[in-house]
CSV table of C-alpha atoms and ligand atoms in Angstrom, one decimal:
chain,number,residue,atom,x,y,z
A,1,MET,CA,-45.1,-114.3,-58.5
A,2,SER,CA,-42.5,-112.4,-60.5
A,3,ALA,CA,-42.1,-108.6,-60.2
A,4,SER,CA,-43.0,-108.2,-63.9
A,5,PRO,CA,-46.7,-107.4,-63.8
A,6,MET,CA,-45.9,-104.4,-61.6
A,7,ALA,CA,-43.0,-103.4,-63.9
A,8,THR,CA,-45.3,-103.1,-66.9
A,9,THR,CA,-47.3,-100.1,-65.6
A,10,PRO,CA,-46.3,-96.7,-67.1
A,11,HIS,CA,-44.2,-94.8,-64.5
A,12,ALA,CA,-44.3,-97.9,-62.4
A,13,GLY,CA,-41.2,-97.0,-60.4
A,14,LYS,CA,-42.4,-93.6,-59.4
A,15,VAL,CA,-46.0,-94.6,-58.7
A,16,ARG,CA,-44.8,-97.6,-56.6
A,17,ARG,CA,-42.3,-95.5,-54.6
A,18,ARG,CA,-45.0,-93.0,-53.7
A,19,PHE,CA,-47.4,-95.8,-52.8
A,20,LEU,CA,-44.9,-97.4,-50.5
A,21,GLU,CA,-44.0,-94.0,-49.0
A,22,ARG,CA,-47.6,-93.4,-48.1
A,23,LEU,CA,-48.0,-96.8,-46.5
A,24,LYS,CA,-45.0,-96.1,-44.4
A,25,GLN,CA,-46.3,-92.7,-43.3
A,26,ALA,CA,-49.6,-94.5,-42.4
A,27,GLY,CA,-47.6,-96.7,-40.0
A,28,VAL,CA,-46.9,-99.8,-42.0
A,29,THR,CA,-43.4,-100.6,-40.7
A,30,ASP,CA,-43.0,-104.3,-41.1
A,31,PRO,CA,-40.6,-104.8,-44.0
A,32,ARG,CA,-42.3,-108.1,-45.0
A,33,VAL,CA,-45.7,-106.4,-45.2
A,34,LEU,CA,-44.2,-103.5,-47.3
A,35,ARG,CA,-42.5,-106.0,-49.6
A,36,ALA,CA,-45.9,-107.8,-50.1
A,37,PHE,CA,-47.5,-104.5,-51.1
A,38,ALA,CA,-44.7,-103.7,-53.4
A,39,GLU,CA,-45.0,-107.0,-55.2
A,40,VAL,CA,-48.7,-107.5,-55.7
A,41,PRO,CA,-49.9,-105.7,-58.9
A,42,ARG,CA,-53.1,-104.0,-57.6
A,43,HIS,CA,-53.8,-102.4,-60.9
A,44,LEU,CA,-54.4,-105.8,-62.5
A,45,LEU,CA,-57.2,-106.5,-60.1
A,46,ILE,CA,-59.5,-103.6,-60.9
A,47,PRO,CA,-61.5,-102.6,-64.0
A,48,GLU,CA,-59.2,-101.2,-66.7
A,49,ALA,CA,-61.0,-97.8,-66.8
A,50,LEU,CA,-60.2,-97.2,-63.2
A,51,ARG,CA,-56.6,-98.4,-63.3
A,52,ASP,CA,-55.0,-94.9,-62.9
A,53,ARG,CA,-56.4,-94.8,-59.4
A,54,ALA,CA,-55.0,-98.2,-58.5
A,55,TYR,CA,-52.3,-96.9,-56.1
A,56,GLN,CA,-54.3,-94.1,-54.6
A,57,GLU,CA,-55.7,-94.3,-51.1
A,58,THR,CA,-59.2,-95.0,-52.2
A,59,PRO,CA,-61.7,-97.9,-52.4
A,60,ILE,CA,-62.5,-98.9,-56.1
A,61,PRO,CA,-65.6,-100.6,-57.5
A,62,ILE,CA,-64.9,-104.1,-58.8
A,63,GLY,CA,-68.4,-104.9,-60.1
A,64,GLU,CA,-71.4,-106.6,-58.5
A,65,GLY,CA,-71.8,-103.6,-56.2
A,66,GLN,CA,-68.6,-104.6,-54.3
A,67,THR,CA,-65.3,-102.6,-53.8
A,68,ILE,CA,-61.7,-103.4,-53.3
A,69,SER,CA,-60.7,-101.6,-50.0
A,70,ALA,CA,-58.3,-98.7,-50.0
A,71,PRO,CA,-54.7,-100.0,-49.7
A,72,GLY,CA,-54.2,-98.4,-46.2
A,73,VAL,CA,-57.2,-100.4,-45.0
A,74,VAL,CA,-55.9,-103.6,-46.4
A,75,ALA,CA,-52.5,-102.7,-44.8
A,76,SER,CA,-53.9,-102.1,-41.3
A,77,MET,CA,-55.9,-105.3,-41.4
A,78,THR,CA,-52.8,-107.2,-42.6
A,79,MET,CA,-50.7,-105.6,-39.8
A,80,ALA,CA,-53.3,-106.4,-37.2
A,81,LEU,CA,-53.0,-110.1,-38.1
A,82,GLN,CA,-49.4,-110.2,-37.0
A,83,LEU,CA,-48.4,-112.9,-39.4
A,84,GLU,CA,-45.0,-114.7,-39.0
A,85,GLY,CA,-45.2,-116.9,-42.1
A,86,HIS,CA,-46.3,-120.3,-40.8
A,87,GLU,CA,-50.1,-119.5,-40.4
A,88,ARG,CA,-53.2,-121.0,-42.0
A,89,VAL,CA,-55.4,-118.1,-42.7
A,90,LEU,CA,-59.2,-118.0,-43.5
A,91,GLU,CA,-60.4,-114.9,-45.4
A,92,ILE,CA,-64.1,-114.1,-45.7
A,93,GLY,CA,-64.8,-112.0,-48.9
A,94,THR,CA,-62.3,-112.8,-51.6
A,95,GLY,CA,-63.6,-109.9,-53.8
A,96,SER,CA,-60.8,-108.9,-56.2
A,97,GLY,CA,-58.3,-111.3,-54.6
A,98,TYR,CA,-56.0,-108.4,-53.6
A,99,GLN,CA,-56.0,-109.1,-49.8
A,100,ALA,CA,-55.7,-112.8,-50.6
A,101,ALA,CA,-52.6,-112.2,-52.8
A,102,ILE,CA,-51.0,-110.1,-50.0
A,103,LEU,CA,-51.8,-112.7,-47.3
A,104,ALA,CA,-50.4,-115.5,-49.6
A,105,ARG,CA,-47.0,-113.8,-49.3
A,106,LEU,CA,-47.1,-113.5,-45.5
A,107,ALA,CA,-48.6,-116.8,-44.4
A,108,SER,CA,-48.3,-120.5,-45.4
A,109,GLU,CA,-51.8,-121.1,-46.6
A,110,VAL,CA,-54.9,-119.0,-47.3
A,111,VAL,CA,-58.5,-120.3,-47.6
A,112,SER,CA,-60.7,-117.6,-49.0
A,113,ILE,CA,-64.5,-117.7,-49.4
A,114,GLU,CA,-66.6,-115.4,-51.7
A,115,ARG,CA,-70.4,-115.5,-52.1
A,116,ILE,CA,-70.5,-114.0,-55.6
A,117,PRO,CA,-69.6,-116.5,-58.3
A,118,ARG,CA,-68.2,-114.0,-60.9
A,119,LEU,CA,-65.9,-112.4,-58.3
A,120,ALA,CA,-64.7,-115.8,-57.0
A,121,ALA,CA,-63.9,-116.9,-60.6
A,122,SER,CA,-62.1,-113.7,-61.6
A,123,ALA,CA,-60.1,-113.6,-58.3
A,124,ARG,CA,-59.0,-117.2,-58.9
A,125,SER,CA,-57.9,-116.5,-62.4
A,126,ALA,CA,-56.0,-113.4,-61.3
A,127,LEU,CA,-54.2,-115.4,-58.6
A,128,ASP,CA,-53.3,-118.0,-61.1
A,129,ARG,CA,-51.9,-115.4,-63.5
A,130,PHE,CA,-49.8,-114.1,-60.6
A,131,GLY,CA,-48.5,-117.6,-59.9
A,132,VAL,CA,-50.0,-117.7,-56.4
A,133,THR,CA,-50.4,-121.3,-55.4
A,134,ASN,CA,-51.1,-121.2,-51.7
A,135,VAL,CA,-54.6,-119.7,-51.9
A,136,VAL,CA,-57.8,-121.8,-52.3
A,137,VAL,CA,-60.9,-119.9,-53.3
A,138,PHE,CA,-64.3,-121.3,-52.4
A,139,LEU,CA,-67.7,-120.1,-53.4
A,140,GLY,CA,-70.2,-120.0,-50.4
A,141,ASP,CA,-71.4,-118.2,-47.3
A,142,GLY,CA,-68.2,-117.3,-45.4
A,143,THR,CA,-70.2,-116.5,-42.2
A,144,ARG,CA,-70.3,-120.2,-41.6
A,145,GLY,CA,-66.6,-120.5,-42.1
A,146,ARG,CA,-65.2,-123.9,-43.2
A,147,PRO,CA,-65.5,-126.3,-40.2
A,148,ASP,CA,-64.1,-129.1,-42.4
A,149,LEU,CA,-60.9,-127.2,-42.9
A,150,ALA,CA,-60.6,-125.6,-39.4
A,151,PRO,CA,-58.8,-124.7,-37.2
A,152,PHE,CA,-57.3,-121.5,-38.6
A,153,ASP,CA,-54.5,-119.5,-36.9
A,154,ARG,CA,-55.9,-116.3,-38.3
A,155,ILE,CA,-59.3,-115.3,-39.7
A,156,VAL,CA,-59.9,-112.0,-41.6
A,157,VAL,CA,-63.4,-110.8,-42.4
A,158,THR,CA,-63.2,-108.2,-45.2
A,159,ALA,CA,-67.0,-107.3,-45.3
A,160,GLY,CA,-68.9,-105.6,-42.5
A,161,GLY,CA,-71.3,-107.7,-40.3
A,162,PRO,CA,-73.7,-106.8,-37.5
A,163,GLU,CA,-71.6,-108.9,-35.1
A,164,ILE,CA,-68.8,-111.5,-35.2
A,165,PRO,CA,-70.1,-114.7,-36.7
A,166,ARG,CA,-70.0,-117.3,-33.9
A,167,PRO,CA,-68.9,-120.2,-36.1
A,168,LEU,CA,-65.8,-118.2,-37.1
A,169,LEU,CA,-64.7,-117.8,-33.4
A,170,GLU,CA,-65.2,-121.5,-33.0
A,171,GLN,CA,-62.9,-122.2,-35.9
A,172,LEU,CA,-60.0,-120.3,-34.5
A,173,SER,CA,-56.9,-122.2,-33.2
A,174,PRO,CA,-55.9,-121.7,-29.5
A,175,GLU,CA,-54.0,-118.4,-29.5
A,176,GLY,CA,-55.5,-117.6,-32.9
A,177,MET,CA,-56.8,-114.1,-33.9
A,178,LEU,CA,-59.8,-112.8,-35.9
A,179,VAL,CA,-59.8,-109.4,-37.4
A,180,GLY,CA,-62.9,-107.7,-39.0
A,181,PRO,CA,-65.3,-104.8,-39.2
A,182,PHE,CA,-68.5,-105.3,-37.0
A,183,GLY,CA,-71.3,-103.1,-36.0
A,184,PRO,CA,-74.0,-101.0,-37.6
A,185,ARG,CA,-73.9,-100.3,-41.4
A,186,GLY,CA,-71.8,-97.4,-42.4
A,187,HIS,CA,-69.8,-97.2,-39.2
A,188,GLN,CA,-68.3,-100.5,-38.0
A,189,LYS,CA,-65.6,-101.0,-35.5
A,190,LEU,CA,-62.5,-102.7,-36.8
A,191,THR,CA,-62.2,-105.4,-34.2
A,192,ARG,CA,-59.5,-107.9,-33.2
A,193,VAL,CA,-60.4,-111.0,-31.1
A,194,ARG,CA,-57.8,-113.3,-29.6
A,195,ARG,CA,-58.6,-116.8,-28.5
A,196,GLY,CA,-56.8,-117.7,-25.3
A,197,PRO,CA,-54.6,-120.8,-25.0
A,198,ASN,CA,-57.3,-122.6,-23.1
A,199,GLY,CA,-60.3,-121.1,-24.9
A,200,GLY,CA,-61.9,-117.8,-23.9
A,201,PHE,CA,-61.9,-114.7,-26.1
A,202,LYS,CA,-60.6,-111.2,-25.7
A,203,GLY,CA,-61.6,-108.4,-28.0
A,204,GLU,CA,-60.2,-105.0,-28.8
A,205,VAL,CA,-61.3,-102.2,-31.1
A,206,LEU,CA,-58.6,-101.0,-33.5
A,207,GLY,CA,-60.5,-98.2,-35.2
A,208,GLU,CA,-63.6,-97.1,-37.1
A,209,CYS,CA,-64.4,-98.2,-40.6
A,210,ASP,CA,-67.0,-98.6,-43.3
A,211,PHE,CA,-67.1,-101.8,-45.3
A,212,VAL,CA,-69.6,-103.3,-47.8
A,213,ASP,CA,-72.1,-105.7,-46.2
A,214,LEU,CA,-71.3,-109.2,-44.9
A,215,ILE,CA,-74.3,-111.1,-46.2
A,216,GLY,CA,-75.2,-114.5,-45.0
A,217,GLN,CA,-76.6,-116.7,-42.3
A,218,ASN,CA,-74.5,-115.1,-39.5
A,219,GLY,CA,-74.3,-111.7,-41.2
A,220,TRP,CA,-76.8,-109.3,-42.7
A,221,GLN,CA,-79.9,-111.0,-44.2
A,222,ARG,CA,-79.4,-109.0,-47.4
B,1,LIG,N1,-60.9,-108.8,-49.7
B,1,LIG,C1,-61.5,-108.2,-50.8
B,1,LIG,C2,-62.5,-107.2,-50.4
B,1,LIG,C3,-63.7,-107.3,-51.2
B,1,LIG,S1,-65.2,-106.5,-50.6
B,1,LIG,C4,-60.4,-107.6,-51.7
B,1,LIG,O1,-59.2,-107.6,-51.4
B,1,LIG,O2,-60.7,-107.2,-52.8
B,1,LIG,C5,-66.0,-107.7,-49.6
B,1,LIG,C6,-66.3,-109.0,-50.3
B,1,LIG,O3,-67.0,-109.8,-49.4
B,1,LIG,C7,-67.3,-108.8,-51.5
B,1,LIG,O4,-66.7,-109.4,-52.7
B,1,LIG,C8,-68.6,-109.6,-51.1
B,1,LIG,O5,-69.2,-110.2,-52.2
B,1,LIG,C9,-68.0,-110.6,-50.1
B,1,LIG,N2,-69.0,-111.1,-49.1
B,1,LIG,C10,-70.0,-110.5,-48.5
B,1,LIG,N3,-70.6,-111.4,-47.6
B,1,LIG,C11,-70.0,-112.6,-47.8
B,1,LIG,C12,-70.1,-113.9,-47.2
B,1,LIG,N4,-71.1,-114.2,-46.3
B,1,LIG,N5,-69.3,-114.9,-47.6
B,1,LIG,C13,-68.3,-114.7,-48.5
B,1,LIG,N6,-68.1,-113.5,-49.1
B,1,LIG,C14,-68.9,-112.4,-48.7
């Protein structure tokens, strides 16, 4: 991806500096993560009429009743994944493609699953326009994961489910990590689960959150 899409925004420099400053204040310290946020043109992933809000700390509707999470939320999930660059990552809920584009810069390969055809298609074309080549987008029910492509070093669930889908835990590599929002609608707990080197799982709660529904066989039944 070149820096050019970002550079085409009016006042791009100032808006971007403020955006990065806010992420830093919110505790995003990893320079690789900050660089990824500086380079992905968030404004090109949201409806044109809402573009002036692109770099504010707010979720934005992307159609089909879905939203792109606020940048700070994407940043905390990204930080929680502790990526070093060599990982294979599975993302559930491609949405706009924003989180996938960030992950693409911080991991070696991203498999992303979206259940709504129109979103999967527009995310794919945006990623192509940005020149992102290490993300594959699949249409389907992400709560089943992709056993045929497992194991994954990291799994990130970007929609809120009642509980952690069991198949996803099974598709984690030894010492892999899953991050996602789980619990009742409207107030989930952002959770991180690590798989031990010899199997076994350890979970921790990172914070409270409110995501759109994870809908599927191992999520909400609509
Ligand atoms: N990561 C996205 C966030 C989008 S919101 C971004 O950066 O923009 C969550 C997305 O999860 C929505 O697009 C929704 O359609 C999708 N989703 C919900 N349940 C799903 C499931 N079972 N499988 C795949 N995608 C799902």
